[in-house]
Amino acid sequence: MHSLEAELSVVRDGLQLVINNQFAPICVEMDALAAIQLIVGLTQPRHSLGNVIHDCRYFMRQLGVKRIDHVYHEGNKCADLLANMDFHDGLDFHIFDVAPYCIILHLCDDRNGVEYPRLLYDS
């Protein structure tokens, strides 16, 4: 699966999970700017990922979500840690009843408004 397809699929699956479990209202944040641009951009009926894009838009309308906010990779530590977890069960989608230990400190930091610096390198 291509990384852009994976990012869009995660958004779609997450929005569907919110609908199914009545978790609304929510805000949507992600660090994949290309995926955000496809979801909130102009209609592209012939895009190869058009079905996933359509699903994301449909679920966002159902939830009343008006936008997706872009966050830099440094501000998305929990998602990064979860994406790098080593799963051996062969599943593509995981739902946790309790936050995995590796992200608890980052969840607390997020709740407390801790900001992480973004490092820029000269080329």
The first five atom37 places (N, CA, C, CB, O) and aatype in JSON, in Angstrom:
{
  "aatype": [12, 8, 15, 10, 6, 0, 6, 10, 15, 19, 19, 1, 3, 7, 10, 5, 10, 19, 9, 2, 2, 5, 13, 0, 14, 9, 4, 19, 6, 12, 3, 0, 10, 0, 0, 9, 5, 10, 9, 19, 7, 10, 16, 5, 14, 1, 8, 15, 10, 7, 2, 19, 9, 8, 3, 4, 1, 18, 13, 12, 1, 5, 10, 7, 19, 11, 1, 9, 3, 8, 19, 18, 8, 6, 7, 2, 11, 4, 0, 3, 10, 10, 0, 2, 12, 3, 13, 8, 3, 7, 10, 3, 13, 8, 9, 13, 3, 19, 0, 14, 18, 4, 9, 9, 10, 8, 10, 4, 3, 3, 1, 2, 7, 19, 6, 18, 14, 1, 10, 10, 18, 3, 15],
  "atom_mask": [
    [1, 1, 1, 1, 1],
    [1, 1, 1, 1, 1],
    [1, 1, 1, 1, 1],
    [1, 1, 1, 1, 1],
    [1, 1, 1, 1, 1],
    [1, 1, 1, 1, 1],
    [1, 1, 1, 1, 1],
    [1, 1, 1, 1, 1],
    [1, 1, 1, 1, 1],
    [1, 1, 1, 1, 1],
    [1, 1, 1, 1, 1],
    [1, 1, 1, 1, 1],
    [1, 1, 1, 1, 1],
    [1, 1, 1, 0, 1],
    [1, 1, 1, 1, 1],
    [1, 1, 1, 1, 1],
    [1, 1, 1, 1, 1],
    [1, 1, 1, 1, 1],
    [1, 1, 1, 1, 1],
    [1, 1, 1, 1, 1],
    [1, 1, 1, 1, 1],
    [1, 1, 1, 1, 1],
    [1, 1, 1, 1, 1],
    [1, 1, 1, 1, 1],
    [1, 1, 1, 1, 1],
    [1, 1, 1, 1, 1],
    [1, 1, 1, 1, 1],
    [1, 1, 1, 1, 1],
    [1, 1, 1, 1, 1],
    [1, 1, 1, 1, 1],
    [1, 1, 1, 1, 1],
    [1, 1, 1, 1, 1],
    [1, 1, 1, 1, 1],
    [1, 1, 1, 1, 1],
    [1, 1, 1, 1, 1],
    [1, 1, 1, 1, 1],
    [1, 1, 1, 1, 1],
    [1, 1, 1, 1, 1],
    [1, 1, 1, 1, 1],
    [1, 1, 1, 1, 1],
    [1, 1, 1, 0, 1],
    [1, 1, 1, 1, 1],
    [1, 1, 1, 1, 1],
    [1, 1, 1, 1, 1],
    [1, 1, 1, 1, 1],
    [1, 1, 1, 1, 1],
    [1, 1, 1, 1, 1],
    [1, 1, 1, 1, 1],
    [1, 1, 1, 1, 1],
    [1, 1, 1, 0, 1],
    [1, 1, 1, 1, 1],
    [1, 1, 1, 1, 1],
    [1, 1, 1, 1, 1],
    [1, 1, 1, 1, 1],
    [1, 1, 1, 1, 1],
    [1, 1, 1, 1, 1],
    [1, 1, 1, 1, 1],
    [1, 1, 1, 1, 1],
    [1, 1, 1, 1, 1],
    [1, 1, 1, 1, 1],
    [1, 1, 1, 1, 1],
    [1, 1, 1, 1, 1],
    [1, 1, 1, 1, 1],
    [1, 1, 1, 0, 1],
    [1, 1, 1, 1, 1],
    [1, 1, 1, 1, 1],
    [1, 1, 1, 1, 1],
    [1, 1, 1, 1, 1],
    [1, 1, 1, 1, 1],
    [1, 1, 1, 1, 1],
    [1, 1, 1, 1, 1],
    [1, 1, 1, 1, 1],
    [1, 1, 1, 1, 1],
    [1, 1, 1, 1, 1],
    [1, 1, 1, 0, 1],
    [1, 1, 1, 1, 1],
    [1, 1, 1, 1, 1],
    [1, 1, 1, 1, 1],
    [1, 1, 1, 1, 1],
    [1, 1, 1, 1, 1],
    [1, 1, 1, 1, 1],
    [1, 1, 1, 1, 1],
    [1, 1, 1, 1, 1],
    [1, 1, 1, 1, 1],
    [1, 1, 1, 1, 1],
    [1, 1, 1, 1, 1],
    [1, 1, 1, 1, 1],
    [1, 1, 1, 1, 1],
    [1, 1, 1, 1, 1],
    [1, 1, 1, 0, 1],
    [1, 1, 1, 1, 1],
    [1, 1, 1, 1, 1],
    [1, 1, 1, 1, 1],
    [1, 1, 1, 1, 1],
    [1, 1, 1, 1, 1],
    [1, 1, 1, 1, 1],
    [1, 1, 1, 1, 1],
    [1, 1, 1, 1, 1],
    [1, 1, 1, 1, 1],
    [1, 1, 1, 1, 1],
    [1, 1, 1, 1, 1],
    [1, 1, 1, 1, 1],
    [1, 1, 1, 1, 1],
    [1, 1, 1, 1, 1],
    [1, 1, 1, 1, 1],
    [1, 1, 1, 1, 1],
    [1, 1, 1, 1, 1],
    [1, 1, 1, 1, 1],
    [1, 1, 1, 1, 1],
    [1, 1, 1, 1, 1],
    [1, 1, 1, 1, 1],
    [1, 1, 1, 1, 1],
    [1, 1, 1, 0, 1],
    [1, 1, 1, 1, 1],
    [1, 1, 1, 1, 1],
    [1, 1, 1, 1, 1],
    [1, 1, 1, 1, 1],
    [1, 1, 1, 1, 1],
    [1, 1, 1, 1, 1],
    [1, 1, 1, 1, 1],
    [1, 1, 1, 1, 1],
    [1, 1, 1, 1, 1],
    [1, 1, 1, 1, 1]
  ],
  "atom_positions": [
    [[0.85, -1.18, 0.0], [0.0, 0.0, 0.0], [0.89, 1.24, 0.0], [-0.96, 0.0, 1.23], [1.83, 1.33, 0.8]],
    [[0.62, 2.17, -0.86], [1.34, 3.43, -0.96], [1.09, 4.26, 0.29], [0.91, 4.19, -2.24], [0.01, 4.17, 0.88]],
    [[2.06, 5.09, 0.71], [1.92, 5.85, 1.96], [0.74, 6.81, 1.94], [3.2, 6.62, 2.25], [0.08, 6.99, 2.96]],
    [[0.47, 7.44, 0.79], [-0.67, 8.35, 0.7], [-1.98, 7.58, 0.87], [-0.67, 9.12, -0.64], [-2.9, 8.04, 1.55]],
    [[-2.06, 6.42, 0.25], [-3.25, 5.58, 0.41], [-3.41, 5.16, 1.87], [-3.17, 4.33, -0.5], [-4.52, 5.14, 2.4]],
    [[-2.31, 4.84, 2.52], [-2.35, 4.44, 3.94], [-2.85, 5.6, 4.81], [-0.95, 3.97, 4.42], [-3.67, 5.41, 5.69]],
    [[-2.35, 6.8, 4.56], [-2.77, 7.98, 5.34], [-4.26, 8.23, 5.17], [-1.96, 9.23, 4.92], [-4.97, 8.48, 6.14]],
    [[-4.74, 8.18, 3.93], [-6.16, 8.41, 3.67], [-7.03, 7.32, 4.28], [-6.41, 8.49, 2.16], [-8.1, 7.59, 4.81]],
    [[-6.56, 6.09, 4.22], [-7.31, 4.97, 4.8], [-7.41, 5.09, 6.31], [-6.65, 3.64, 4.43], [-8.45, 4.76, 6.89]],
    [[-6.35, 5.57, 6.94], [-6.37, 5.77, 8.39], [-7.4, 6.84, 8.77], [-4.97, 6.18, 8.91], [-8.13, 6.68, 9.74]],
    [[-7.45, 7.91, 8.0], [-8.44, 8.96, 8.27], [-9.85, 8.4, 8.11], [-8.24, 10.18, 7.33], [-10.7, 8.59, 8.98]],
    [[-10.08, 7.7, 7.0], [-11.4, 7.11, 6.75], [-11.8, 6.16, 7.88], [-11.41, 6.36, 5.41], [-12.9, 6.24, 8.42]],
    [[-10.89, 5.26, 8.23], [-11.21, 4.28, 9.28], [-11.43, 4.95, 10.63], [-10.08, 3.24, 9.39], [-12.31, 4.55, 11.39]],
    [[-10.64, 5.97, 10.92], [-10.81, 6.7, 12.18], [-12.14, 7.43, 12.24], [0.0, 0.0, 0.0], [-12.82, 7.4, 13.27]],
    [[-12.51, 8.08, 11.14], [-13.8, 8.77, 11.11], [-14.96, 7.79, 11.26], [-13.95, 9.57, 9.81], [-15.94, 8.08, 11.95]],
    [[-14.85, 6.66, 10.61], [-15.9, 5.64, 10.72], [-15.98, 5.1, 12.15], [-15.64, 4.49, 9.73], [-17.08, 4.83, 12.65]],
    [[-14.85, 4.95, 12.8], [-14.82, 4.51, 14.19], [-15.51, 5.52, 15.1], [-13.37, 4.29, 14.66], [-16.25, 5.15, 16.01]],
    [[-15.29, 6.8, 14.84], [-15.94, 7.86, 15.61], [-17.45, 7.8, 15.44], [-15.41, 9.25, 15.19], [-18.2, 7.91, 16.4]],
    [[-17.89, 7.62, 14.19], [-19.33, 7.53, 13.92], [-19.93, 6.31, 14.61], [-19.59, 7.47, 12.4], [-20.96, 6.41, 15.27]],
    [[-19.3, 5.16, 14.45], [-19.83, 3.91, 15.01], [-19.91, 3.93, 16.53], [-18.98, 2.76, 14.58], [-20.78, 3.29, 17.12]],
    [[-19.01, 4.67, 17.17], [-18.97, 4.69, 18.63], [-19.48, 6.01, 19.23], [-17.55, 4.45, 19.11], [-19.41, 6.22, 20.44]],
    [[-19.99, 6.87, 18.37], [-20.58, 8.15, 18.79], [-19.61, 8.95, 19.67], [-21.89, 7.9, 19.54], [-19.96, 9.38, 20.77]],
    [[-18.39, 9.14, 19.17], [-17.37, 9.89, 19.89], [-17.38, 11.38, 19.57], [-16.01, 9.32, 19.57], [-16.59, 12.13, 20.14]],
    [[-18.25, 11.84, 18.69], [-18.26, 13.24, 18.26], [-18.61, 14.15, 19.43], [-19.26, 13.45, 17.11], [-19.28, 13.68, 20.36]],
    [[-18.22, 15.39, 19.45], [-17.48, 16.1, 18.39], [-15.98, 15.82, 18.47], [-17.73, 17.62, 18.5], [-15.44, 15.5, 19.53]],
    [[-15.32, 15.96, 17.34], [-13.89, 15.72, 17.26], [-13.22, 16.81, 16.45], [-13.59, 14.34, 16.66], [-13.88, 17.55, 15.72]],
    [[-11.91, 16.9, 16.58], [-11.11, 17.69, 15.64], [-10.16, 16.7, 14.99], [-10.34, 18.89, 16.36], [-9.72, 15.74, 15.62]],
    [[-9.83, 16.94, 13.75], [-8.97, 16.03, 13.01], [-7.66, 16.75, 12.74], [-9.64, 15.57, 11.67], [-7.64, 17.86, 12.21]],
    [[-6.56, 16.09, 13.11], [-5.22, 16.62, 12.89], [-4.37, 15.51, 12.28], [-4.59, 17.16, 14.21], [-4.49, 14.34, 12.65]],
    [[-3.51, 15.89, 11.35], [-2.58, 14.92, 10.79], [-1.38, 15.64, 10.2], [-3.27, 14.05, 9.71], [-1.42, 16.83, 9.9]],
    [[-0.29, 14.87, 10.03], [0.93, 15.49, 9.51], [1.16, 15.22, 8.03], [2.12, 14.98, 10.29], [2.2, 15.59, 7.49]],
    [[0.21, 14.61, 7.36], [0.32, 14.3, 5.93], [-0.4, 15.37, 5.12], [-0.27, 12.89, 5.62], [-1.58, 15.26, 4.82]],
    [[0.34, 16.42, 4.78], [-0.25, 17.56, 4.09], [-0.87, 17.17, 2.74], [0.81, 18.63, 3.88], [-1.91, 17.7, 2.37]],
    [[-0.24, 16.26, 2.02], [-0.79, 15.84, 0.72], [-2.16, 15.19, 0.89], [0.17, 14.86, 0.02], [-3.05, 15.41, 0.08]],
    [[-2.33, 14.39, 1.94], [-3.62, 13.75, 2.2], [-4.67, 14.8, 2.56], [-3.5, 12.71, 3.32], [-5.81, 14.73, 2.1]],
    [[-4.28, 15.76, 3.38], [-5.21, 16.84, 3.76], [-5.67, 17.58, 2.52], [-4.55, 17.82, 4.76], [-6.86, 17.85, 2.35]],
    [[-4.73, 17.92, 1.64], [-5.07, 18.67, 0.43], [-6.03, 17.89, -0.46], [-3.8, 19.01, -0.34], [-6.9, 18.49, -1.09]],
    [[-5.87, 16.58, -0.53], [-6.8, 15.77, -1.33], [-8.2, 15.75, -0.71], [-6.27, 14.34, -1.48], [-9.2, 15.82, -1.43]],
    [[-8.26, 15.65, 0.6], [-9.57, 15.55, 1.25], [-10.32, 16.87, 1.2], [-9.41, 15.12, 2.7], [-11.51, 16.88, 0.91]],
    [[-9.65, 17.97, 1.47], [-10.34, 19.26, 1.52], [-10.28, 20.03, 0.21], [-9.75, 20.1, 2.62], [-10.87, 21.1, 0.1]],
    [[-9.57, 19.5, -0.78], [-9.41, 20.19, -2.06], [-10.62, 20.05, -2.95], [0.0, 0.0, 0.0], [-11.67, 19.55, -2.55]],
    [[-10.44, 20.51, -4.16], [-11.5, 20.41, -5.16], [-11.77, 18.95, -5.5], [-11.13, 21.19, -6.43], [-10.89, 18.1, -5.35]],
    [[-12.96, 18.68, -5.95], [-13.34, 17.33, -6.32], [-12.45, 16.84, -7.45], [-14.83, 17.27, -6.73], [-12.25, 17.53, -8.45]],
    [[-11.93, 15.63, -7.28], [-11.09, 15.01, -8.31], [-11.67, 13.63, -8.61], [-9.58, 14.92, -7.85], [-11.16, 12.63, -8.09]],
    [[-12.71, 13.56, -9.42], [-13.4, 12.29, -9.63], [-12.53, 11.2, -10.24], [-14.58, 12.52, -10.51], [-12.84, 10.02, -10.09]],
    [[-11.45, 11.55, -10.92], [-10.62, 10.54, -11.58], [-9.35, 10.2, -10.81], [-10.26, 11.01, -12.96], [-8.48, 9.5, -11.33]],
    [[-9.23, 10.7, -9.6], [-8.05, 10.37, -8.8], [-8.08, 8.88, -8.45], [-7.99, 11.25, -7.51], [-9.14, 8.33, -8.16]],
    [[-6.92, 8.25, -8.48], [-6.87, 6.81, -8.22], [-7.35, 6.45, -6.81], [-5.45, 6.31, -8.41], [-7.74, 5.31, -6.56]],
    [[-7.31, 7.41, -5.9], [-7.79, 7.18, -4.52], [-9.13, 7.87, -4.28], [-6.76, 7.69, -3.51], [-9.51, 8.15, -3.14]],
    [[-9.85, 8.14, -5.37], [-11.11, 8.88, -5.29], [-12.13, 8.28, -4.33], [0.0, 0.0, 0.0], [-12.83, 9.02, -3.65]],
    [[-12.22, 6.95, -4.26], [-13.2, 6.33, -3.37], [-12.88, 6.6, -1.91], [-13.27, 4.83, -3.62], [-13.78, 6.88, -1.11]],
    [[-11.62, 6.51, -1.54], [-11.22, 6.76, -0.15], [-11.41, 8.23, 0.18], [-9.76, 6.34, 0.09], [-11.88, 8.57, 1.27]],
    [[-11.06, 9.11, -0.75], [-11.23, 10.55, -0.55], [-12.71, 10.87, -0.35], [-10.66, 11.36, -1.76], [-13.08, 11.62, 0.56]],
    [[-13.57, 10.29, -1.19], [-15.01, 10.49, -1.08], [-15.53, 10.02, 0.28], [-15.74, 9.75, -2.21], [-16.32, 10.71, 0.92]],
    [[-15.07, 8.85, 0.73], [-15.49, 8.33, 2.03], [-15.1, 9.29, 3.15], [-14.87, 6.95, 2.29], [-15.9, 9.55, 4.05]],
    [[-13.87, 9.82, 3.11], [-13.41, 10.77, 4.14], [-14.31, 12.0, 4.17], [-11.94, 11.2, 3.88], [-14.73, 12.44, 5.24]],
    [[-14.61, 12.54, 3.0], [-15.47, 13.72, 2.93], [-16.87, 13.42, 3.45], [-15.55, 14.24, 1.48], [-17.46, 14.22, 4.18]],
    [[-17.39, 12.26, 3.08], [-18.73, 11.86, 3.51], [-18.8, 11.75, 5.03], [-19.12, 10.52, 2.85], [-19.72, 12.28, 5.65]],
    [[-17.84, 11.05, 5.63], [-17.82, 10.89, 7.08], [-17.61, 12.22, 7.79], [-16.73, 9.89, 7.49], [-18.2, 12.47, 8.84]],
    [[-16.78, 13.09, 7.22], [-16.58, 14.41, 7.82], [-17.89, 15.2, 7.83], [-15.49, 15.2, 7.07], [-18.21, 15.87, 8.81]],
    [[-18.63, 15.14, 6.73], [-19.93, 15.82, 6.69], [-20.88, 15.26, 7.74], [-20.56, 15.7, 5.29], [-21.57, 16.01, 8.42]],
    [[-20.91, 13.94, 7.87], [-21.77, 13.31, 8.88], [-21.44, 13.79, 10.28], [-21.65, 11.79, 8.81], [-22.33, 13.98, 11.11]],
    [[-20.16, 14.0, 10.55], [-19.71, 14.4, 11.88], [-19.7, 15.91, 12.08], [-18.33, 13.86, 12.13], [-19.48, 16.39, 13.19]],
    [[-19.92, 16.65, 11.0], [-19.86, 18.11, 11.1], [-18.44, 18.65, 11.19], [0.0, 0.0, 0.0], [-18.23, 19.77, 11.66]],
    [[-17.47, 17.86, 10.75], [-16.07, 18.3, 10.76], [-15.85, 19.18, 9.54], [-15.08, 17.07, 10.75], [-16.06, 18.74, 8.41]],
    [[-15.43, 20.41, 9.77], [-15.3, 21.37, 8.67], [-13.89, 21.42, 8.09], [-15.68, 22.74, 9.15], [-13.7, 21.85, 6.95]],
    [[-12.88, 20.96, 8.87], [-11.51, 21.07, 8.38], [-10.64, 20.0, 9.03], [-10.94, 22.47, 8.67], [-11.0, 19.39, 10.03]],
    [[-9.48, 19.81, 8.42], [-8.44, 18.97, 9.0], [-7.25, 19.88, 9.22], [-8.09, 17.73, 8.06], [-6.79, 20.55, 8.3]],
    [[-6.75, 19.89, 10.43], [-5.6, 20.75, 10.74], [-4.3, 19.99, 10.48], [-5.66, 21.23, 12.21], [-4.15, 18.82, 10.83]],
    [[-3.37, 20.7, 9.88], [-2.04, 20.13, 9.66], [-1.18, 20.38, 10.89], [-1.37, 20.74, 8.39], [-1.11, 21.51, 11.39]],
    [[-0.56, 19.34, 11.37], [0.41, 19.46, 12.46], [1.73, 18.89, 11.95], [-0.07, 18.7, 13.76], [1.76, 17.93, 11.19]],
    [[2.81, 19.51, 12.39], [4.11, 19.01, 11.98], [4.39, 17.67, 12.66], [5.22, 20.03, 12.31], [3.83, 17.35, 13.7]],
    [[5.25, 16.91, 12.05], [5.61, 15.59, 12.55], [5.97, 15.64, 14.04], [6.78, 15.02, 11.75], [5.61, 14.73, 14.79]],
    [[6.67, 16.66, 14.46], [7.09, 16.79, 15.87], [5.89, 16.92, 16.81], [8.01, 17.99, 16.04], [5.98, 16.55, 17.98]],
    [[4.78, 17.43, 16.32], [3.58, 17.59, 17.13], [2.67, 16.37, 17.1], [0.0, 0.0, 0.0], [1.58, 16.39, 17.67]],
    [[3.11, 15.32, 16.45], [2.28, 14.14, 16.27], [3.01, 12.91, 16.82], [1.93, 13.95, 14.77], [3.01, 11.85, 16.21]],
    [[3.62, 13.08, 17.99], [4.47, 12.03, 18.56], [3.7, 10.73, 18.83], [5.1, 12.52, 19.85], [4.21, 9.64, 18.57]],
    [[2.49, 10.84, 19.34], [1.72, 9.62, 19.66], [1.47, 8.8, 18.4], [0.37, 9.98, 20.32], [1.66, 7.59, 18.4]],
    [[1.06, 9.46, 17.34], [0.8, 8.75, 16.09], [2.08, 8.11, 15.56], [0.21, 9.7, 15.03], [2.05, 6.98, 15.06]],
    [[3.19, 8.81, 15.68], [4.46, 8.29, 15.21], [4.87, 7.04, 16.01], [5.54, 9.37, 15.32], [5.32, 6.04, 15.44]],
    [[4.72, 7.12, 17.33], [5.07, 5.97, 18.17], [4.17, 4.77, 17.89], [4.98, 6.36, 19.66], [4.64, 3.63, 17.82]],
    [[2.88, 5.02, 17.72], [1.96, 3.92, 17.42], [2.26, 3.3, 16.07], [0.51, 4.41, 17.46], [2.18, 2.08, 15.9]],
    [[2.6, 4.14, 15.09], [2.9, 3.63, 13.75], [4.14, 2.75, 13.76], [3.08, 4.78, 12.77], [4.27, 1.85, 12.92]],
    [[5.04, 3.0, 14.69], [6.28, 2.23, 14.75], [6.22, 1.04, 15.7], [7.4, 3.14, 15.15], [7.22, 0.34, 15.88]],
    [[5.06, 0.81, 16.31], [4.94, -0.36, 17.18], [5.03, -1.63, 16.36], [3.6, -0.33, 17.97], [4.59, -1.69, 15.21]],
    [[5.62, -2.63, 16.95], [5.82, -3.9, 16.26], [4.67, -4.86, 16.59], [7.19, -4.52, 16.65], [4.61, -5.41, 17.68]],
    [[3.76, -5.04, 15.63], [2.63, -5.93, 15.82], [2.89, -7.25, 15.1], [1.32, -5.27, 15.31], [3.38, -7.26, 13.97]],
    [[2.56, -8.34, 15.75], [2.78, -9.65, 15.15], [1.47, -10.39, 14.9], [3.67, -10.48, 16.05], [1.47, -11.6, 14.64]],
    [[0.35, -9.67, 14.96], [-0.93, -10.35, 14.81], [-1.47, -10.32, 13.38], [-1.94, -9.72, 15.73], [-2.52, -10.92, 13.11]],
    [[-0.78, -9.65, 12.48], [-1.2, -9.62, 11.08], [-2.35, -8.69, 10.77], [0.0, 0.0, 0.0], [-2.81, -8.64, 9.63]],
    [[-2.84, -7.94, 11.77], [-3.95, -7.01, 11.53], [-3.43, -5.67, 11.03], [-4.78, -6.81, 12.82], [-2.34, -5.23, 11.4]],
    [[-4.22, -5.02, 10.18], [-3.86, -3.7, 9.68], [-4.42, -2.58, 10.56], [-4.34, -3.53, 8.25], [-3.99, -1.43, 10.45]],
    [[-5.38, -2.91, 11.41], [-6.08, -1.89, 12.19], [-6.17, -2.36, 13.64], [-7.51, -1.61, 11.61], [-6.57, -3.49, 13.9]],
    [[-5.79, -1.5, 14.56], [-5.8, -1.86, 15.98], [-6.61, -0.85, 16.77], [-4.36, -1.93, 16.53], [-6.52, 0.36, 16.54]],
    [[-7.39, -1.34, 17.69], [-8.15, -0.5, 18.61], [-7.69, -0.86, 20.02], [-9.71, -0.68, 18.45], [-7.69, -2.03, 20.4]],
    [[-7.29, 0.15, 20.78], [-6.81, -0.07, 22.13], [-7.86, 0.37, 23.13], [-5.48, 0.68, 22.38], [-8.39, 1.47, 23.03]],
    [[-8.17, -0.49, 24.09], [-9.07, -0.1, 25.18], [-8.34, 0.81, 26.16], [-9.61, -1.35, 25.9], [-8.97, 1.65, 26.81]],
    [[-7.06, 0.65, 26.27], [-6.2, 1.45, 27.14], [-5.01, 1.89, 26.31], [-5.76, 0.66, 28.42], [-4.51, 1.13, 25.49]],
    [[-4.56, 3.11, 26.53], [-3.41, 3.62, 25.77], [-2.18, 2.76, 26.03], [-3.12, 5.09, 26.14], [-1.88, 2.43, 27.18]],
    [[-1.45, 2.38, 24.97], [-0.21, 1.64, 25.16], [0.79, 2.45, 25.99], [0.4, 1.25, 23.8], [0.83, 3.68, 25.91]],
    [[1.57, 1.75, 26.77], [2.51, 2.39, 27.68], [3.42, 3.39, 26.97], [3.34, 1.34, 28.37], [3.77, 4.42, 27.54]],
    [[3.82, 3.08, 25.74], [4.79, 3.92, 25.03], [4.29, 5.33, 24.73], [5.17, 3.26, 23.74], [5.09, 6.2, 24.42]],
    [[2.98, 5.57, 24.81], [2.48, 6.91, 24.48], [1.88, 7.66, 25.67], [1.43, 6.8, 23.4], [1.46, 8.81, 25.52]],
    [[1.83, 7.05, 26.83], [1.15, 7.68, 27.98], [1.75, 9.03, 28.32], [1.22, 6.77, 29.19], [1.01, 9.99, 28.53]],
    [[3.08, 9.15, 28.38], [3.7, 10.44, 28.7], [3.38, 11.49, 27.65], [5.22, 10.28, 28.83], [3.17, 12.66, 27.98]],
    [[3.34, 11.09, 26.39], [3.02, 12.04, 25.32], [1.55, 12.48, 25.37], [3.34, 11.42, 23.95], [1.24, 13.63, 25.07]],
    [[0.67, 11.58, 25.74], [-0.74, 11.95, 25.91], [-0.89, 12.97, 27.05], [-1.6, 10.7, 26.2], [-1.66, 13.93, 26.93]],
    [[-0.15, 12.76, 28.12], [-0.19, 13.72, 29.24], [0.37, 15.07, 28.81], [0.62, 13.18, 30.46], [-0.19, 16.12, 29.14]],
    [[1.47, 15.05, 28.06], [2.03, 16.3, 27.55], [1.03, 17.02, 26.65], [3.33, 16.03, 26.77], [0.88, 18.24, 26.74]],
    [[0.35, 16.26, 25.79], [-0.63, 16.85, 24.89], [-1.77, 17.49, 25.68], [-1.18, 15.78, 23.93], [-2.19, 18.61, 25.38]],
    [[-2.27, 16.77, 26.68], [-3.35, 17.3, 27.53], [-2.92, 18.58, 28.23], [-3.78, 16.24, 28.56], [-3.73, 19.48, 28.43]],
    [[-1.63, 18.66, 28.61], [-1.12, 19.81, 29.34], [-0.6, 20.93, 28.44], [-0.04, 19.37, 30.26], [-0.07, 21.93, 28.92]],
    [[-0.75, 20.75, 27.12], [-0.36, 21.82, 26.19], [1.13, 21.95, 25.96], [0.0, 0.0, 0.0], [1.59, 23.01, 25.51]],
    [[1.9, 20.91, 26.24], [3.34, 20.95, 26.01], [3.6, 21.02, 24.51], [4.04, 19.7, 26.64], [3.02, 20.27, 23.73]],
    [[4.49, 21.93, 24.14], [4.85, 22.08, 22.73], [6.26, 21.56, 22.5], [4.74, 23.56, 22.29], [7.13, 21.7, 23.36]],
    [[6.47, 20.96, 21.35], [7.78, 20.44, 20.98], [8.37, 21.34, 19.91], [7.7, 18.97, 20.49], [7.66, 21.74, 18.98]],
    [[9.66, 21.67, 20.01], [10.27, 22.53, 18.99], [10.41, 21.81, 17.67], [11.64, 23.02, 19.46], [10.63, 20.6, 17.63]],
    [[10.28, 22.54, 16.6], [10.49, 21.99, 15.27], [11.9, 22.36, 14.85], [9.43, 22.5, 14.24], [12.24, 23.54, 14.79]],
    [[12.73, 21.37, 14.57], [14.11, 21.62, 14.2], [14.21, 21.8, 12.7], [15.01, 20.47, 14.66], [13.77, 20.96, 11.92]],
    [[14.81, 22.91, 12.31], [15.03, 23.19, 10.89], [16.52, 23.1, 10.62], [14.47, 24.6, 10.49], [17.34, 23.62, 11.38]],
    [[16.86, 22.45, 9.53], [18.26, 22.27, 9.17], [18.57, 23.05, 7.93], [18.6, 20.79, 8.97], [17.77, 23.08, 6.99]],
    [[19.74, 23.7, 7.91], [20.2, 24.37, 6.71], [20.7, 23.32, 5.73], [21.3, 25.4, 7.03], [21.36, 22.36, 6.12]],
    [[20.39, 23.52, 4.45], [20.87, 22.54, 3.47], [22.14, 23.0, 2.83], [19.83, 22.29, 2.42], [22.68, 22.3, 1.97]]
  ]
}
